[in-house]
Coordinates of C-alpha atoms in Angstrom, one line a residue:
M441 CA 137.0 209.1 216.6
Y442 CA 138.2 209.6 213.0
L443 CA 141.8 209.7 211.8
G444 CA 142.7 211.9 208.8
L445 CA 146.1 211.2 207.2
D446 CA 147.4 213.8 204.7
L447 CA 150.4 212.7 202.7
G448 CA 151.9 216.0 201.6
T449 CA 155.0 216.6 199.5
S450 CA 157.1 217.6 202.5
G451 CA 155.6 215.3 205.1
L452 CA 152.7 213.3 206.5
R453 CA 150.2 214.9 208.8
G454 CA 147.7 213.0 211.0
I455 CA 144.9 214.4 213.0
L456 CA 142.4 212.7 215.4
V457 CA 139.0 214.3 215.5
N458 CA 135.8 213.5 217.3
D459 CA 132.3 213.5 215.8
E460 CA 132.0 217.2 216.5
W461 CA 135.1 217.9 214.4
K462 CA 137.2 219.0 217.3
V463 CA 140.8 218.1 216.8
V464 CA 141.9 216.0 219.8
A465 CA 145.5 215.3 218.7
E466 CA 147.8 215.9 215.7
A467 CA 151.2 215.0 214.6
E468 CA 153.6 215.3 211.6
A469 CA 156.6 213.6 210.2
G470 CA 158.8 214.9 207.5
I471 CA 159.5 213.2 204.1
E472 CA 162.6 213.9 201.9
T473 CA 162.3 214.5 198.2
S474 CA 165.1 213.6 195.8
T475 CA 166.1 215.6 192.7
P476 CA 168.7 213.4 191.0
K477 CA 168.5 215.4 187.8
P478 CA 167.2 218.8 186.8
G479 CA 163.4 218.6 186.5
W480 CA 163.2 215.3 188.3
S481 CA 161.4 214.9 191.6
E482 CA 161.1 211.5 193.4
Q483 CA 160.3 210.0 196.8
A484 CA 160.8 206.6 198.3
P485 CA 157.4 205.0 199.1
E486 CA 159.0 203.3 202.2
D487 CA 159.5 206.8 203.6
W488 CA 155.7 207.3 203.5
I489 CA 155.3 204.2 205.6
E490 CA 158.0 205.2 208.1
A491 CA 156.3 208.6 208.4
C492 CA 153.0 207.0 209.0
K493 CA 154.5 204.8 211.8
Q494 CA 156.0 207.9 213.4
V495 CA 152.7 209.9 213.2
I496 CA 150.8 207.0 214.8
A497 CA 153.4 206.6 217.5
S498 CA 153.2 210.3 218.3
L499 CA 149.4 210.3 218.3
R500 CA 149.4 207.3 220.6
A501 CA 151.8 209.1 223.0
L502 CA 149.6 212.2 222.9
D503 CA 146.2 210.4 223.5
A504 CA 146.2 206.6 223.5
S505 CA 142.5 206.5 224.4
A506 CA 141.5 208.7 221.5
L507 CA 143.5 206.7 219.1
S508 CA 141.9 203.4 220.4
A509 CA 138.5 204.9 219.6
V510 CA 139.2 205.3 215.9
R511 CA 136.5 203.8 213.7
G512 CA 137.5 205.3 210.4
I513 CA 140.6 206.5 208.6
G514 CA 140.5 209.0 205.7
L515 CA 143.4 209.4 203.3
S516 CA 144.5 212.4 201.3
G517 CA 147.7 212.8 199.3
H518 CA 149.6 214.7 196.6
M519 CA 148.3 213.7 193.2
H520 CA 149.7 212.3 190.0
G521 CA 152.6 210.3 191.5
A522 CA 153.6 207.0 189.8
T523 CA 154.2 204.3 192.4
L524 CA 155.1 201.1 190.4
L525 CA 154.7 197.7 192.0
D526 CA 155.6 194.2 190.7
A527 CA 153.3 191.1 190.9
E528 CA 154.2 190.6 194.5
G529 CA 153.4 194.2 195.5
K530 CA 157.1 195.2 195.8
V531 CA 158.1 198.7 194.8
L532 CA 160.1 198.8 191.6
R533 CA 161.6 202.3 191.6
P534 CA 161.2 205.6 193.5
C535 CA 157.8 207.3 193.0
I536 CA 157.9 210.0 190.3
L537 CA 156.1 213.0 191.8
W538 CA 153.6 215.6 190.6
N539 CA 156.2 218.3 190.0
D540 CA 158.5 216.1 188.0
T541 CA 158.8 217.3 184.4
R542 CA 160.9 214.6 182.7
S543 CA 158.0 213.2 180.7
A544 CA 157.2 216.4 178.8
Q545 CA 157.8 214.8 175.4
E546 CA 155.7 211.8 176.3
A547 CA 152.9 214.1 177.6
A548 CA 153.0 216.1 174.4
E549 CA 152.8 212.9 172.3
L550 CA 149.8 211.5 174.3
D551 CA 148.1 214.9 174.2
Q552 CA 148.2 214.8 170.4
E553 CA 145.9 211.7 170.5
P554 CA 142.5 213.4 170.0
E555 CA 140.7 210.9 172.2
M556 CA 142.7 211.7 175.3
R557 CA 141.2 215.1 175.9
T558 CA 137.8 213.9 175.0
I559 CA 137.9 211.0 177.5
T560 CA 139.8 212.7 180.4
G561 CA 138.5 216.3 180.0
N562 CA 142.0 217.6 180.5
I563 CA 145.3 218.3 178.7
V564 CA 147.8 215.5 179.3
F565 CA 150.2 217.5 181.5
P566 CA 153.8 216.3 182.1
G567 CA 153.0 216.0 185.8
F568 CA 150.2 213.6 185.3
T569 CA 150.7 209.8 185.8
A570 CA 150.2 208.4 182.3
P571 CA 153.1 210.2 180.6
K572 CA 155.3 209.1 183.5
L573 CA 154.6 205.5 182.7
D574 CA 155.4 206.1 179.0
W575 CA 158.7 207.7 180.1
V576 CA 159.5 204.5 182.1
R577 CA 158.6 202.4 179.1
N578 CA 161.0 204.4 176.9
H579 CA 163.9 204.7 179.4
E580 CA 163.5 201.9 181.9
P581 CA 162.0 199.1 179.9
G582 CA 162.9 196.4 182.4
V583 CA 161.0 198.2 185.1
F584 CA 158.0 198.8 182.8
A585 CA 157.9 195.1 181.9
K586 CA 157.6 194.1 185.6
T587 CA 155.0 196.7 186.5
A588 CA 151.9 194.8 187.6
K589 CA 150.1 197.7 189.5
V590 CA 150.4 201.5 189.5
L591 CA 149.2 203.3 192.6
L592 CA 149.0 207.0 193.5
P593 CA 150.9 208.0 196.6
K594 CA 148.0 207.9 199.1
D595 CA 146.8 204.6 197.6
Y596 CA 150.2 203.0 198.3
L597 CA 149.8 204.0 201.9
R598 CA 146.3 202.4 201.7
F599 CA 147.9 199.2 200.3
W600 CA 150.2 199.1 203.4
L601 CA 147.2 199.8 205.7
T602 CA 144.8 197.4 204.2
G603 CA 146.5 195.1 201.7
D604 CA 144.0 196.2 199.0
Y605 CA 144.6 197.8 195.6
I606 CA 142.0 200.6 195.7
S607 CA 141.8 204.2 194.6
E608 CA 139.0 206.8 194.2
M609 CA 137.7 209.2 191.7
S610 CA 139.3 212.6 192.5
D611 CA 142.9 211.3 192.6
S612 CA 142.5 209.0 189.7
A613 CA 141.1 211.8 187.6
G614 CA 144.7 213.2 187.5
T615 CA 146.2 210.1 185.9
S616 CA 145.0 210.7 182.3
W617 CA 143.5 207.2 182.4
L618 CA 140.1 208.0 183.9
D619 CA 136.9 208.7 182.0
V620 CA 136.2 211.7 184.2
G621 CA 132.6 212.2 183.1
Q622 CA 131.7 208.5 183.6
R623 CA 134.0 208.0 186.6
V624 CA 135.5 204.7 185.3
W625 CA 138.9 203.6 184.0
S626 CA 139.0 204.2 180.2
E627 CA 140.3 201.2 178.3
T628 CA 141.0 203.5 175.3
A629 CA 143.1 206.0 177.3
L630 CA 145.0 203.1 179.0
D631 CA 145.6 201.4 175.6
L632 CA 146.9 204.6 174.1
S633 CA 149.6 204.8 176.9
H634 CA 150.4 201.1 176.6
M635 CA 148.7 200.2 179.9
S636 CA 145.7 197.9 180.8
V637 CA 142.9 197.9 183.3
D638 CA 144.5 195.0 185.1
Q639 CA 147.3 197.3 186.2
M640 CA 144.8 199.7 187.8
P641 CA 143.4 199.6 191.4
R642 CA 139.7 199.1 192.0
L643 CA 137.7 202.4 192.1
V644 CA 135.4 203.6 194.9
E645 CA 133.9 207.0 195.7
G646 CA 136.0 209.0 198.2
S647 CA 133.2 209.0 200.8
A648 CA 132.7 205.2 200.5
P649 CA 134.6 202.4 202.2
G650 CA 137.9 201.6 200.6
G651 CA 139.3 198.7 202.6
E652 CA 139.7 197.9 206.3
L653 CA 142.7 198.3 208.5
R654 CA 144.5 194.9 208.6
T655 CA 144.6 192.9 211.8
G656 CA 148.3 193.3 212.5
L657 CA 148.0 197.1 212.6
L658 CA 144.8 196.9 214.7
Q659 CA 146.8 195.0 217.3
E660 CA 149.9 197.2 217.0
W661 CA 148.0 200.4 217.3
G662 CA 145.8 199.2 220.1
L663 CA 142.5 199.4 218.2
S664 CA 139.6 197.1 218.8
G665 CA 138.3 197.4 215.2
P666 CA 137.0 197.0 212.7
V667 CA 138.4 200.3 211.2
V668 CA 137.1 201.4 207.8
V669 CA 139.6 203.1 205.5
A670 CA 137.6 205.6 203.3
G671 CA 138.2 206.0 199.6
G672 CA 139.7 209.4 200.5
A673 CA 140.8 212.1 198.0
G674 CA 143.5 213.9 196.2
D675 CA 144.8 216.7 198.3
N676 CA 142.8 219.5 196.7
A677 CA 139.5 217.6 196.7
A678 CA 140.2 216.7 200.3
A679 CA 140.8 220.4 201.1
A680 CA 137.5 221.2 199.4
C681 CA 135.7 218.6 201.6
G682 CA 137.5 220.1 204.7
I683 CA 136.0 223.6 204.0
G684 CA 132.6 222.4 202.7
S685 CA 133.2 223.2 199.0
I686 CA 131.1 220.5 197.4
D687 CA 128.2 222.5 195.9
E688 CA 128.1 224.5 192.7
G689 CA 130.1 227.7 192.9
S690 CA 131.7 227.3 196.3
G691 CA 135.5 227.3 196.2
F692 CA 138.8 228.4 197.7
V693 CA 142.2 229.7 196.8
S694 CA 145.1 227.9 198.4
L695 CA 148.6 229.4 198.9
G696 CA 150.5 226.2 199.6
T697 CA 153.6 224.7 198.0
S698 CA 151.6 225.0 194.8
G699 CA 148.8 227.5 194.2
V700 CA 145.3 226.3 193.6
L701 CA 142.1 228.1 192.7
L702 CA 139.2 225.6 193.0
V703 CA 135.5 225.8 192.4
A704 CA 133.0 222.9 192.9
K705 CA 130.6 222.0 190.1
N706 CA 127.4 220.0 190.1
S707 CA 128.0 218.8 186.6
Y708 CA 130.9 217.7 184.4
A709 CA 132.3 220.9 182.7
P710 CA 135.6 220.2 180.9
D711 CA 137.4 222.8 178.8
P712 CA 140.9 221.4 178.4
E713 CA 142.1 224.1 176.0
T714 CA 142.1 226.6 178.9
A715 CA 144.5 224.3 180.9
V716 CA 141.9 224.4 183.6
H717 CA 141.8 221.0 185.4
C718 CA 138.4 219.3 185.5
F719 CA 138.4 216.4 187.9
C720 CA 135.9 214.3 189.8
H721 CA 135.2 215.5 193.3
A722 CA 135.7 213.2 196.2
V723 CA 131.9 212.8 196.7
P724 CA 129.4 211.3 194.2
E725 CA 127.9 213.3 191.4
R726 CA 130.2 216.3 191.9
W727 CA 133.2 217.6 190.0
I728 CA 135.8 220.3 190.5
Q729 CA 137.4 222.9 188.2
M730 CA 140.7 224.3 189.2
G731 CA 143.6 226.3 188.0
V732 CA 147.0 225.2 189.3
I733 CA 150.4 227.0 189.5
L734 CA 153.4 225.0 190.5
S735 CA 155.2 227.5 192.8
A736 CA 153.2 229.5 195.3
T737 CA 154.7 229.4 198.8
N738 CA 157.5 227.4 197.2
S739 CA 158.5 230.7 195.5
M740 CA 158.8 232.3 199.0
N741 CA 160.8 229.2 200.2
W742 CA 163.2 229.6 197.3
L743 CA 163.7 233.3 198.1
S744 CA 164.2 232.6 201.8
R745 CA 166.8 229.9 201.0
N746 CA 168.8 232.3 198.8
L747 CA 168.6 235.3 201.0
G748 CA 169.4 233.4 204.1
Q749 CA 166.4 234.8 205.9
S750 CA 163.3 232.9 207.2
V751 CA 160.0 233.3 205.3
G752 CA 158.5 234.7 208.4
S753 CA 161.2 237.4 208.8
L754 CA 160.8 238.4 205.1
A755 CA 157.1 238.6 205.4
V756 CA 157.0 240.8 208.6
A757 CA 159.4 243.3 207.0
L758 CA 156.7 244.2 204.5
P759 CA 154.5 247.3 205.0
E760 CA 151.3 246.8 207.0
T761 CA 149.1 247.5 204.0
L762 CA 149.3 247.9 200.3
T763 CA 150.4 251.1 198.6
G764 CA 150.7 249.6 195.1
P765 CA 152.5 246.9 193.1
S766 CA 156.3 246.4 193.2
S767 CA 158.3 248.0 190.4
I768 CA 160.0 244.5 190.0
T769 CA 158.2 241.9 188.0
F770 CA 158.6 238.3 189.3
L771 CA 157.6 235.3 187.1
P772 CA 157.1 232.4 189.5
Y773 CA 157.9 229.6 187.0
L774 CA 160.5 227.9 189.1
S775 CA 159.4 224.4 188.0
G776 CA 157.5 225.3 184.8
E777 CA 153.8 226.1 184.8
R778 CA 150.4 224.5 184.4
T779 CA 147.5 226.8 184.2
P780 CA 147.1 228.5 181.7
H781 CA 150.4 227.9 179.9
N782 CA 151.1 224.1 180.1
N783 CA 154.8 224.9 179.7
S784 CA 157.3 222.6 181.5
D785 CA 160.2 224.4 179.9
I786 CA 159.5 228.0 181.2
R787 CA 161.5 229.1 184.2
G788 CA 161.3 232.0 186.6
A789 CA 162.7 235.5 186.3
F790 CA 163.0 238.9 188.0
L791 CA 162.6 241.8 185.6
G792 CA 163.3 245.4 186.3
I793 CA 165.6 245.0 189.3
D794 CA 167.3 248.2 190.3
V795 CA 170.6 248.6 192.2
S796 CA 168.7 249.9 195.2
A797 CA 166.5 246.8 195.4
G798 CA 166.7 244.9 198.7
P799 CA 165.0 241.9 200.4
V800 CA 161.7 243.8 201.0
D801 CA 161.5 244.7 197.3
L802 CA 162.2 241.1 196.2
T803 CA 159.7 239.8 198.8
Q804 CA 156.9 242.0 197.5
S805 CA 157.7 241.2 193.9
V806 CA 157.5 237.5 194.7
M807 CA 154.1 237.9 196.4
D808 CA 152.9 240.0 193.5
G809 CA 154.1 237.5 190.9
V810 CA 152.3 234.6 192.6
A811 CA 149.1 236.7 192.8
F812 CA 149.3 237.5 189.1
A813 CA 149.8 233.8 188.4
M814 CA 146.6 233.0 190.4
R815 CA 144.9 235.8 188.4
D816 CA 145.9 233.8 185.2
C817 CA 144.0 230.8 186.8
L818 CA 141.0 232.9 187.5
E819 CA 140.9 234.2 184.0
A820 CA 141.1 230.7 182.7
L821 CA 138.1 229.6 184.9
K822 CA 136.2 232.7 183.7
S823 CA 136.6 231.6 180.1
T824 CA 134.7 228.4 181.0
G825 CA 131.8 230.3 182.5
T826 CA 133.0 229.9 186.1
E827 CA 133.2 233.2 188.0
P828 CA 133.2 233.0 191.8
D829 CA 132.1 236.1 193.7
R830 CA 133.9 235.1 196.9
L831 CA 136.6 232.5 197.8
L832 CA 137.8 231.0 201.1
A833 CA 141.6 231.5 201.5
V834 CA 143.6 228.6 202.9
G835 CA 147.3 227.4 203.0
G836 CA 150.4 228.6 204.6
G837 CA 150.5 231.8 202.7
V838 CA 147.4 233.2 204.4
R839 CA 149.5 234.0 207.4
S840 CA 150.6 237.1 205.6
R841 CA 147.9 239.8 205.6
F842 CA 149.9 241.7 203.0
W843 CA 149.8 238.8 200.6
L844 CA 146.1 238.2 201.1
E845 CA 145.3 241.9 200.4
T846 CA 147.5 241.7 197.3
L847 CA 145.7 238.6 196.2
A848 CA 142.2 239.9 196.8
T849 CA 143.1 243.1 194.9
V850 CA 144.6 241.3 191.9
L851 CA 141.7 238.8 191.7
K852 CA 139.1 241.5 192.5
V853 CA 137.4 238.9 194.7
P854 CA 136.8 239.1 198.5
L855 CA 138.8 236.4 200.4
A856 CA 137.2 234.9 203.5
L857 CA 139.3 233.4 206.3
P858 CA 137.9 230.3 208.0
D859 CA 137.3 230.6 211.7
G860 CA 140.0 228.3 213.1
S861 CA 142.9 226.6 211.4
E862 CA 141.7 223.1 210.8
F863 CA 140.2 223.2 207.3
G864 CA 142.9 221.5 205.2
A865 CA 143.2 218.2 203.5
A866 CA 143.6 216.2 206.8
I867 CA 140.2 217.4 208.1
G868 CA 138.6 216.7 204.7
A869 CA 140.0 213.2 204.8
A870 CA 138.6 212.7 208.3
R871 CA 135.2 213.8 207.1
L872 CA 135.3 211.3 204.3
A873 CA 136.1 208.7 206.9
A874 CA 133.0 209.6 208.9
C875 CA 130.9 209.3 205.7
A876 CA 132.4 205.9 204.9
V877 CA 131.7 204.6 208.5
S878 CA 128.2 205.9 208.9
G879 CA 126.9 206.2 205.4
A880 CA 126.0 209.8 206.1
N881 CA 125.2 212.2 203.2
P882 CA 128.3 214.2 202.5
G883 CA 126.3 217.4 202.3
E884 CA 125.4 216.9 206.0
V885 CA 129.0 216.4 207.0
M886 CA 131.0 218.8 204.8
V887 CA 129.4 222.1 205.8
P888 CA 131.3 225.4 205.3
P889 CA 133.0 226.9 208.3
Q890 CA 132.2 230.2 210.0
T891 CA 134.5 232.9 208.7
S892 CA 136.6 235.0 211.1
D893 CA 137.5 237.8 208.6
V894 CA 137.0 238.9 205.0
I895 CA 139.8 240.6 203.1
D896 CA 138.2 243.0 200.6
P897 CA 140.0 244.1 197.4
R898 CA 141.5 247.5 197.5
V899 CA 139.3 249.2 194.9
D900 CA 141.6 252.3 195.0
L901 CA 144.5 250.2 193.7
F902 CA 142.6 248.3 191.0
D903 CA 144.1 250.3 188.1
A904 CA 147.7 250.1 189.4
Y905 CA 147.5 246.3 189.8
E906 CA 145.7 245.8 186.6
S907 CA 148.4 247.7 184.7
K908 CA 151.1 245.6 186.4
Y909 CA 149.2 242.4 185.6
Q910 CA 149.1 243.3 181.9
L911 CA 152.9 243.9 182.1
Y912 CA 153.3 240.5 183.8
S913 CA 151.3 238.8 181.0
Q914 CA 153.5 240.4 178.3
S915 CA 156.6 239.3 180.2
Y916 CA 155.6 235.7 180.0
K917 CA 155.1 236.0 176.2
A918 CA 158.5 237.6 175.8
L919 CA 160.3 235.1 178.1
A920 CA 158.7 231.9 176.8
P921 CA 160.6 231.7 173.4
L922 CA 163.9 232.2 175.3
A923 CA 163.2 229.4 177.7
A924 CA 162.4 226.8 175.0
R925 CA 164.8 223.9 175.1

């Protein structure tokens, strides 16, 4: 048996799978996010540990014999978070999360250092880890002085599981401290952000062993051991492993809290000026390119909260099929934007609202706006020479056929639906665990799933959606100067 643990922004999910990838048991535990100031987003690392304890207890209650047969654990987690520890391994402050924008000034200053993009292959985004530490240095010097280790969220969970300071390539590529081409910590990038290699965890590949479950937990969970903890992956690389996207050109579009358009690469192909992320993959000698928007299903969650209706009820009120784009333009920049704008100041907007507009109109405009933002990501990838001819569709948003048809039409790319539901980051983490335990070739383990359906673009609506996309693009250009702070 293998255990995949996915530390998401809203909760921790654990799944137990056997060597045929059948899910035997699964459990989840929620995690609260704190927003003490506008643009801030933090979590308490001890809440991750408590969530893990709850998930394990639930799995044990569901199937104790399956849990006792676990031989490998894979970890996935939300990227870029700064978890600061002192010399004794104690947490110094709440973790600053991926969607926190407080370090925009520090990010801009680091990005002006010409070596940073050359080394890391990416813009230094405000959400990345390095500028967060520079913010702490500027605003919390006492905390900065005590910082002996910086861990990404899933790697703090690993520290609790194993007692080891270890990370892997895919997650570490989002820190702005990794030489992404060489897959090693960059002393130059660290020095430019007033950090050192000694403050970094040891690096392994995601499919390699990354510690062993400590004796106390073996006994507490009823495991005979030993249990290998794999290097694991950042959430998007783990999701790619879960759906078999490890070879050149294979990829997916994810409608989750954030939106991701990811394509696997067999070689390192950075192009930071496009704001496309170029990271290491979770398996050796592979990389990924991806465009990221910060509010995908989060835009629907926001609308649901403010209209007082569930996301499900808003979605089912839409027509069964497309007839054309909404007359309202929604810009989904609720927390700023990454690809292609790299703008932490921009904020969302509805444009063209009529007195007759109701919940259905607003819902469609939100879905349209997110689809147009994903089109921005695709255009950025195309500018690097990456042009997928088909994508798998994953994430909570794929429950809406209307949204999928919108997205396929706006991207002008067929979207395939995996056969079954277990193709997310947790299953990818479990697959990485299997590789770490057995030494198997990742290509033999991370095979693409069968597809249950393919959503084809509506060719008859291309012109209508193309015109609306151009209006959407012009709206950003008009709004951006007004949002500057």
